[in-house]
Tab-separated table of C-alpha atoms in Angstrom:
chain	number	residue	atom	x	y	z
A	106	UNK	CA	57.850	35.535	-5.021
A	107	UNK	CA	58.426	35.824	-8.741
A	108	UNK	CA	60.218	33.087	-10.612
A	109	UNK	CA	63.468	33.884	-12.369
A	110	UNK	CA	64.576	31.557	-15.130
A	111	UNK	CA	67.607	29.780	-13.670
A	112	UNK	CA	70.843	30.994	-15.189
A	113	UNK	CA	73.525	28.876	-16.791
A	114	UNK	CA	76.564	28.799	-14.618
A	115	UNK	CA	80.139	28.923	-15.921
A	116	UNK	CA	83.337	27.619	-14.411
A	117	UNK	CA	85.392	29.935	-12.267
A	118	UNK	CA	82.325	32.052	-11.704
A	119	UNK	CA	82.140	33.888	-8.443
A	120	UNK	CA	78.772	33.152	-6.938
A	121	UNK	CA	77.533	36.318	-5.345
A	122	UNK	CA	74.957	36.802	-2.644
A	123	UNK	CA	72.630	38.187	-5.309
A	124	UNK	CA	73.046	34.987	-7.299
A	125	UNK	CA	72.187	32.824	-4.318
A	126	UNK	CA	69.255	35.027	-3.349
A	127	UNK	CA	67.783	35.354	-6.829
A	128	UNK	CA	68.673	32.053	-8.422
A	129	UNK	CA	68.266	29.734	-5.464
A	130	UNK	CA	66.435	31.305	-2.510
A	131	UNK	CA	63.777	33.206	-4.473
A	132	UNK	CA	63.198	30.401	-6.943
A	133	UNK	CA	62.873	27.844	-4.162
A	134	UNK	CA	60.413	30.184	-2.438
A	135	UNK	CA	58.488	30.497	-5.697
A	136	UNK	CA	58.286	26.747	-6.149
A	137	UNK	CA	57.319	26.352	-2.525
A	138	UNK	CA	54.146	28.376	-3.056
A	139	UNK	CA	53.381	27.323	-6.617
A	140	UNK	CA	49.758	27.159	-7.788
A	141	UNK	CA	50.007	25.329	-11.102
A	142	UNK	CA	48.939	28.162	-13.351
A	143	UNK	CA	51.223	26.851	-16.041
A	144	UNK	CA	53.451	29.912	-15.828
A	145	UNK	CA	57.187	29.243	-15.717
A	146	UNK	CA	58.174	28.179	-12.225
A	147	UNK	CA	54.572	27.744	-11.089
A	148	UNK	CA	54.031	24.130	-12.101
A	149	UNK	CA	52.220	22.749	-15.127
A	150	UNK	CA	48.530	23.599	-15.635
A	151	UNK	CA	47.870	19.991	-16.622
A	152	UNK	CA	48.314	17.018	-14.327
A	153	UNK	CA	48.944	14.072	-16.560
A	154	UNK	CA	49.089	11.172	-14.155
A	155	UNK	CA	47.544	11.932	-10.789
A	156	UNK	CA	46.388	8.972	-8.725
A	157	UNK	CA	43.912	10.945	-6.654
A	158	UNK	CA	43.229	14.222	-4.935
A	159	UNK	CA	42.166	14.417	-1.332
A	160	UNK	CA	40.145	17.564	-0.886
A	161	UNK	CA	39.670	19.209	2.466
A	162	UNK	CA	36.013	19.634	3.390
A	163	UNK	CA	34.864	23.210	2.918
A	164	UNK	CA	31.871	25.395	3.599
A	165	UNK	CA	30.141	27.446	0.928
A	166	UNK	CA	32.272	28.163	-2.128
A	167	UNK	CA	33.044	31.665	-3.242
A	168	UNK	CA	33.052	32.612	-6.907
A	169	UNK	CA	36.222	31.847	-8.874
A	170	UNK	CA	37.823	34.279	-11.269
A	171	UNK	CA	36.340	34.963	-14.698
A	172	UNK	CA	36.628	31.985	-17.013
A	173	UNK	CA	37.205	29.543	-14.179
A	174	UNK	CA	35.262	26.873	-12.319
A	175	UNK	CA	36.030	26.069	-8.688
A	176	UNK	CA	35.932	22.465	-7.584
A	177	UNK	CA	35.942	21.415	-3.943
A	178	UNK	CA	34.549	19.036	-1.348
A	179	UNK	CA	31.954	20.113	1.159
A	180	UNK	CA	31.975	19.094	4.791
A	181	UNK	CA	28.713	17.218	4.143
A	182	UNK	CA	30.600	14.725	1.988
A	183	UNK	CA	29.477	16.012	-1.395
A	184	UNK	CA	31.539	17.366	-4.259
A	185	UNK	CA	30.758	20.938	-5.228
A	186	UNK	CA	31.586	23.153	-8.153
A	187	UNK	CA	31.028	26.785	-8.868
A	188	UNK	CA	31.397	28.215	-12.356
A	189	UNK	CA	32.123	31.912	-12.549
A	190	UNK	CA	28.874	33.717	-13.176
A	191	UNK	CA	26.733	30.821	-11.973
A	192	UNK	CA	26.039	29.384	-8.521
A	193	UNK	CA	27.424	26.563	-6.432
A	194	UNK	CA	26.236	23.133	-7.534
A	195	UNK	CA	26.480	19.688	-6.010
A	196	UNK	CA	27.656	16.797	-8.156
A	197	UNK	CA	25.031	14.031	-8.338
A	198	UNK	CA	26.010	10.409	-7.886
A	199	UNK	CA	24.739	7.366	-9.756
A	200	UNK	CA	22.304	6.445	-6.990
A	201	UNK	CA	20.526	9.769	-6.949
A	202	UNK	CA	16.754	9.683	-7.067
A	203	UNK	CA	14.157	11.993	-8.484
A	204	UNK	CA	10.974	13.254	-6.979
A	205	UNK	CA	7.836	14.416	-8.696
A	206	UNK	CA	8.411	18.040	-9.440
A	207	UNK	CA	5.024	18.744	-10.910
A	208	UNK	CA	1.930	16.850	-11.864
A	209	UNK	CA	-1.643	17.490	-12.751
A	210	UNK	CA	-4.583	15.624	-14.129
A	211	UNK	CA	-7.412	16.603	-16.429
A	212	UNK	CA	-10.455	14.439	-16.964
A	213	UNK	CA	-13.360	14.662	-19.345
A	214	UNK	CA	-16.013	12.041	-18.958
A	215	UNK	CA	-19.653	11.041	-19.219
A	216	UNK	CA	-21.330	13.405	-21.722
A	217	UNK	CA	-24.380	11.135	-21.570
A	218	UNK	CA	-25.785	9.611	-24.744
A	219	UNK	CA	-24.388	11.144	-27.916
A	220	UNK	CA	-24.921	10.329	-31.552
A	221	UNK	CA	-22.085	8.924	-33.622
A	222	UNK	CA	-22.138	10.528	-37.028
A	223	UNK	CA	-21.464	8.979	-40.381
A	224	UNK	CA	-18.568	10.183	-42.490
A	225	UNK	CA	-15.372	11.987	-41.582
A	226	UNK	CA	-14.436	13.216	-38.165
A	227	UNK	CA	-15.797	16.720	-38.131
A	228	UNK	CA	-15.754	19.656	-35.837
A	229	UNK	CA	-19.499	19.924	-36.128
A	230	UNK	CA	-19.848	16.642	-34.310
A	231	UNK	CA	-20.188	16.558	-30.594
A	232	UNK	CA	-16.721	15.695	-29.339
A	233	UNK	CA	-15.184	15.152	-25.978
A	234	UNK	CA	-12.554	17.833	-25.650
A	235	UNK	CA	-10.079	18.612	-22.954
A	236	UNK	CA	-7.686	21.516	-22.955
A	237	UNK	CA	-4.684	20.634	-20.898
A	238	UNK	CA	-2.232	23.138	-19.486
A	239	UNK	CA	0.920	21.903	-17.721
A	240	UNK	CA	1.235	23.324	-14.240
A	241	UNK	CA	4.639	24.617	-15.271
A	242	UNK	CA	5.126	25.955	-18.764
A	243	UNK	CA	8.635	27.275	-18.444
A	244	UNK	CA	12.055	25.760	-18.691
A	245	UNK	CA	13.273	22.686	-20.519
A	246	UNK	CA	12.176	20.037	-18.030
A	247	UNK	CA	10.377	17.189	-19.762
A	248	UNK	CA	6.997	15.875	-18.808
A	249	UNK	CA	5.493	12.471	-19.258
A	250	UNK	CA	1.921	12.946	-20.407
A	251	UNK	CA	-0.430	9.980	-20.621
A	252	UNK	CA	-3.589	10.467	-22.653
A	253	UNK	CA	-6.106	7.635	-22.344
A	254	UNK	CA	-9.602	7.529	-23.831
A	255	UNK	CA	-12.533	5.116	-23.724
A	256	UNK	CA	-16.000	5.150	-25.267
A	257	UNK	CA	-18.960	2.804	-24.908
A	258	UNK	CA	-20.848	2.355	-28.176
A	259	UNK	CA	-24.420	1.099	-28.524
A	260	UNK	CA	-25.600	-0.179	-31.894
A	261	UNK	CA	-29.218	0.203	-32.854
A	262	UNK	CA	-29.063	-1.661	-36.137
A	263	UNK	CA	-31.851	-4.240	-36.372
A	264	UNK	CA	-31.339	-5.115	-40.042
A	265	UNK	CA	-30.383	-8.819	-40.477
A	266	UNK	CA	-27.875	-7.957	-43.181
A	267	UNK	CA	-26.600	-4.770	-41.673
A	268	UNK	CA	-23.287	-3.937	-40.105
A	269	UNK	CA	-21.695	-0.876	-38.710
A	270	UNK	CA	-18.067	0.211	-38.354
A	271	UNK	CA	-17.341	2.614	-35.534
A	272	UNK	CA	-14.119	4.503	-35.048
A	273	UNK	CA	-12.618	6.379	-32.187
A	274	UNK	CA	-9.486	8.473	-32.246
A	275	UNK	CA	-7.578	10.783	-29.969
A	276	UNK	CA	-5.961	13.948	-31.199
A	277	UNK	CA	-3.423	16.406	-29.906
A	278	UNK	CA	-3.832	19.944	-31.156
A	279	UNK	CA	-5.918	18.619	-34.037
A	280	UNK	CA	-3.471	15.923	-35.106
A	281	UNK	CA	-4.534	12.299	-34.847
A	282	UNK	CA	-2.344	10.312	-32.454
A	283	UNK	CA	-4.176	6.976	-32.312
A	284	UNK	CA	-7.269	5.450	-33.888
A	285	UNK	CA	-9.143	2.257	-33.073
A	286	UNK	CA	-12.228	0.718	-34.660
A	287	UNK	CA	-14.572	-2.223	-34.473
A	288	UNK	CA	-17.200	-3.706	-36.804
A	289	UNK	CA	-20.486	-4.781	-35.375
A	290	UNK	CA	-22.813	-7.074	-37.375
A	291	UNK	CA	-26.460	-6.611	-37.011
A	292	UNK	CA	-27.409	-6.615	-33.391
A	293	UNK	CA	-29.911	-4.343	-31.850
A	294	UNK	CA	-28.668	-2.744	-28.657
A	295	UNK	CA	-25.316	-4.553	-28.829
A	296	UNK	CA	-22.577	-2.643	-27.056
A	297	UNK	CA	-18.838	-2.410	-27.601
A	298	UNK	CA	-16.089	-0.557	-25.779
A	299	UNK	CA	-13.166	1.051	-27.603
A	300	UNK	CA	-10.173	2.415	-25.787
A	301	UNK	CA	-6.737	3.718	-26.685
A	302	UNK	CA	-3.900	5.674	-25.142
A	303	UNK	CA	-0.764	7.555	-26.055
A	304	UNK	CA	2.244	8.479	-23.931
A	305	UNK	CA	4.199	11.627	-24.708
A	306	UNK	CA	7.525	12.801	-23.332
A	307	UNK	CA	7.824	16.483	-24.054
A	308	UNK	CA	9.252	19.675	-22.624
A	309	UNK	CA	6.877	21.804	-20.663
A	310	UNK	CA	4.518	23.535	-23.018
A	311	UNK	CA	1.604	25.859	-23.033
A	312	UNK	CA	-2.016	24.896	-23.404
A	313	UNK	CA	-2.619	21.795	-25.490
A	314	UNK	CA	-6.009	20.617	-26.805
A	315	UNK	CA	-6.618	16.898	-26.532
A	316	UNK	CA	-9.764	15.407	-28.027
A	317	UNK	CA	-11.646	12.138	-28.176
A	318	UNK	CA	-13.512	11.903	-31.480
A	319	UNK	CA	-15.844	9.310	-33.008
A	320	UNK	CA	-17.339	8.494	-36.375
A	321	UNK	CA	-19.120	5.581	-38.069
A	322	UNK	CA	-19.350	3.893	-41.456
A	323	UNK	CA	-22.620	2.072	-41.838
A	324	UNK	CA	-24.694	0.358	-44.471
A	325	UNK	CA	-28.005	0.985	-42.868
A	326	UNK	CA	-29.728	4.011	-41.564
A	327	UNK	CA	-29.921	2.860	-38.007
A	328	UNK	CA	-28.353	5.123	-35.484
A	329	UNK	CA	-25.372	4.377	-33.282
A	330	UNK	CA	-24.674	6.134	-30.043
A	331	UNK	CA	-22.054	6.435	-27.380
A	332	UNK	CA	-23.478	5.954	-23.951
A	333	UNK	CA	-20.357	7.375	-22.344
A	334	UNK	CA	-17.046	8.900	-23.326
A	335	UNK	CA	-14.123	9.390	-21.065
A	336	UNK	CA	-10.606	10.637	-21.384
A	337	UNK	CA	-7.998	11.321	-18.795
A	338	UNK	CA	-4.699	13.161	-19.030
A	339	UNK	CA	-2.048	12.706	-16.427
A	340	UNK	CA	1.149	14.726	-16.470
A	341	UNK	CA	4.211	14.102	-14.327
A	342	UNK	CA	7.539	15.883	-14.295
A	343	UNK	CA	10.434	14.544	-12.295
A	344	UNK	CA	13.168	16.580	-10.696
B	78	UNK	CA	64.004	18.505	-18.314
B	79	UNK	CA	64.763	15.447	-16.215
B	80	UNK	CA	65.248	15.582	-12.492
B	81	UNK	CA	68.684	14.577	-11.228
B	82	UNK	CA	68.989	13.496	-7.613
B	83	UNK	CA	71.303	15.890	-5.849
B	84	UNK	CA	74.347	14.150	-4.296
B	85	UNK	CA	75.126	14.573	-0.632
B	86	UNK	CA	77.945	17.093	-0.311
B	87	UNK	CA	81.073	16.391	1.659
B	88	UNK	CA	83.856	18.702	2.721
B	89	UNK	CA	86.248	19.374	-0.138
B	90	UNK	CA	83.730	18.841	-2.923
B	91	UNK	CA	84.257	21.197	-5.801
B	92	UNK	CA	81.174	22.985	-7.068
B	93	UNK	CA	81.801	23.673	-10.697
B	94	UNK	CA	79.599	24.984	-13.471
B	95	UNK	CA	78.416	21.505	-14.469
B	96	UNK	CA	77.324	20.820	-10.897
B	97	UNK	CA	75.413	24.104	-10.661
B	98	UNK	CA	73.780	23.597	-14.014
B	99	UNK	CA	72.714	20.031	-13.301
B	100	UNK	CA	71.667	20.225	-9.704
B	101	UNK	CA	70.530	23.819	-9.428
B	102	UNK	CA	69.497	25.155	-12.810
B	103	UNK	CA	68.079	21.989	-14.356
B	104	UNK	CA	66.424	20.771	-11.192
B	105	UNK	CA	64.820	24.158	-10.607
B	106	UNK	CA	63.571	24.176	-14.179
B	107	UNK	CA	62.207	20.689	-13.624
B	108	UNK	CA	60.364	21.809	-10.504
B	109	UNK	CA	59.110	24.841	-12.353
B	110	UNK	CA	57.075	22.699	-14.744
B	111	UNK	CA	56.314	19.645	-12.632
B	112	UNK	CA	53.100	17.707	-13.317
B	113	UNK	CA	52.697	15.552	-10.195
B	114	UNK	CA	53.253	12.203	-11.812
B	115	UNK	CA	54.844	10.906	-8.653
B	116	UNK	CA	58.214	10.595	-10.338
B	117	UNK	CA	61.208	12.002	-8.437
B	118	UNK	CA	61.312	15.769	-8.791
B	119	UNK	CA	57.863	15.909	-10.388
B	120	UNK	CA	55.718	16.233	-7.289
B	121	UNK	CA	53.627	13.588	-5.541
B	122	UNK	CA	50.917	11.849	-7.570
B	123	UNK	CA	48.579	12.220	-4.613
B	124	UNK	CA	47.481	15.638	-3.480
B	125	UNK	CA	46.301	15.051	0.028
B	126	UNK	CA	44.971	18.299	1.371
B	127	UNK	CA	43.766	20.664	-1.330
B	128	UNK	CA	41.180	23.252	-0.364
B	129	UNK	CA	39.921	23.742	-3.876
B	130	UNK	CA	41.043	23.739	-7.492
B	131	UNK	CA	40.131	26.589	-9.816
B	132	UNK	CA	40.096	25.154	-13.305
B	133	UNK	CA	40.350	27.354	-16.325
B	134	UNK	CA	37.277	26.734	-18.449
B	135	UNK	CA	37.738	25.418	-21.943
B	136	UNK	CA	35.258	25.279	-24.799
B	137	UNK	CA	37.184	22.613	-26.629
B	138	UNK	CA	36.259	18.969	-26.613
B	139	UNK	CA	38.397	16.925	-24.259
B	140	UNK	CA	41.143	14.942	-25.867
B	141	UNK	CA	41.535	11.321	-24.913
B	142	UNK	CA	43.737	10.734	-21.873
B	143	UNK	CA	46.406	8.049	-21.762
B	144	UNK	CA	45.483	4.424	-21.095
B	145	UNK	CA	44.289	3.910	-17.529
B	146	UNK	CA	43.540	7.577	-17.025
B	147	UNK	CA	40.493	9.802	-16.747
B	148	UNK	CA	40.620	13.452	-17.796
B	149	UNK	CA	38.645	15.974	-15.803
B	150	UNK	CA	38.034	19.596	-16.803
B	151	UNK	CA	35.642	22.536	-16.664
B	152	UNK	CA	33.712	23.645	-19.728
B	153	UNK	CA	32.897	27.212	-20.696
B	154	UNK	CA	29.187	26.349	-20.393
B	155	UNK	CA	29.663	26.014	-16.638
B	156	UNK	CA	29.578	22.226	-16.491
B	157	UNK	CA	32.162	19.738	-15.363
B	158	UNK	CA	33.337	17.280	-18.000
B	159	UNK	CA	35.285	14.044	-17.847
B	160	UNK	CA	36.541	11.507	-20.322
B	161	UNK	CA	37.733	8.010	-19.593
B	162	UNK	CA	40.387	6.483	-21.805
B	163	UNK	CA	38.486	4.460	-24.382
B	164	UNK	CA	35.275	6.366	-23.705
B	165	UNK	CA	33.672	9.604	-24.744
B	166	UNK	CA	33.372	12.965	-23.071
B	167	UNK	CA	30.676	13.073	-20.423
B	168	UNK	CA	29.075	15.860	-18.424
B	169	UNK	CA	28.731	15.466	-14.671
B	170	UNK	CA	25.159	15.920	-13.492
B	171	UNK	CA	24.263	17.978	-10.471
B	172	UNK	CA	21.752	17.654	-7.683
B	173	UNK	CA	18.514	19.304	-8.745
B	174	UNK	CA	18.783	18.523	-12.443
B	175	UNK	CA	15.536	17.804	-14.253
B	176	UNK	CA	14.557	15.444	-17.028
């Protein structure tokens, strides 16, 4: 029933049946079924001081009109909303938990005995390399990626006055992320372990190249080797 | 337009223009724009059996509600937003969201 703006009455006016029907009956009927669209007679579109709303439990929501979002309670006790053009969603509460939505691991270890070269890190050196591809490379979900690397160095410097610096670094797509080093005074067959790790939080991406690289800075000609190199990449995405 | 409680009629009462304008016209106008504050003539402040509410989406940032109130609205991006008095606008999360 359409709303008619209530008229202004004047004294001595004869109130007709049309007046009562239009001004009172129809307007009362209109208010009785009002839906708060904000149109005249339909109630304000803004509720400025509600205490609460008790929603009846519903089944699946249907789509609201264009430009609207429907909000309701489901019979399972959850709150639901459905934006036009989207799908029904359930509101999460503060105690919600996440499960592992995707994870994978890549390892790269051993390599046996390898020489550690003097000078800059170089592609011509024998490196431990691992190409890592997330098991999901779409969307905006973020992954935690842990990259850990360890190498066991053996020094073969027998000179009493000699020393040898060794370095190890890990890279991501060719960019150094962490570097560690140790100096070893003269000591034939002495061994040292270097390890480092980096944690990334990134959106899912395509293939990424992670590397463990070594180099040395020595004052003697004695060789230095790694007896083992190992790196592990662990990726976890929560949902 | 304030609500005016309608007096109980008794036999012999004269219904004049002032009566009609106060108790019929003005009260109907008041009902026509009520906001459910719980005040007389403004609708109950508790809605106890709604099936659902279709909210018109807005792309504007939520203004701050009055003290002691929380504003709740739908955004044009399809999310639900709320803002507590003294706080900032927040987006409700949904089951299945990822990090």
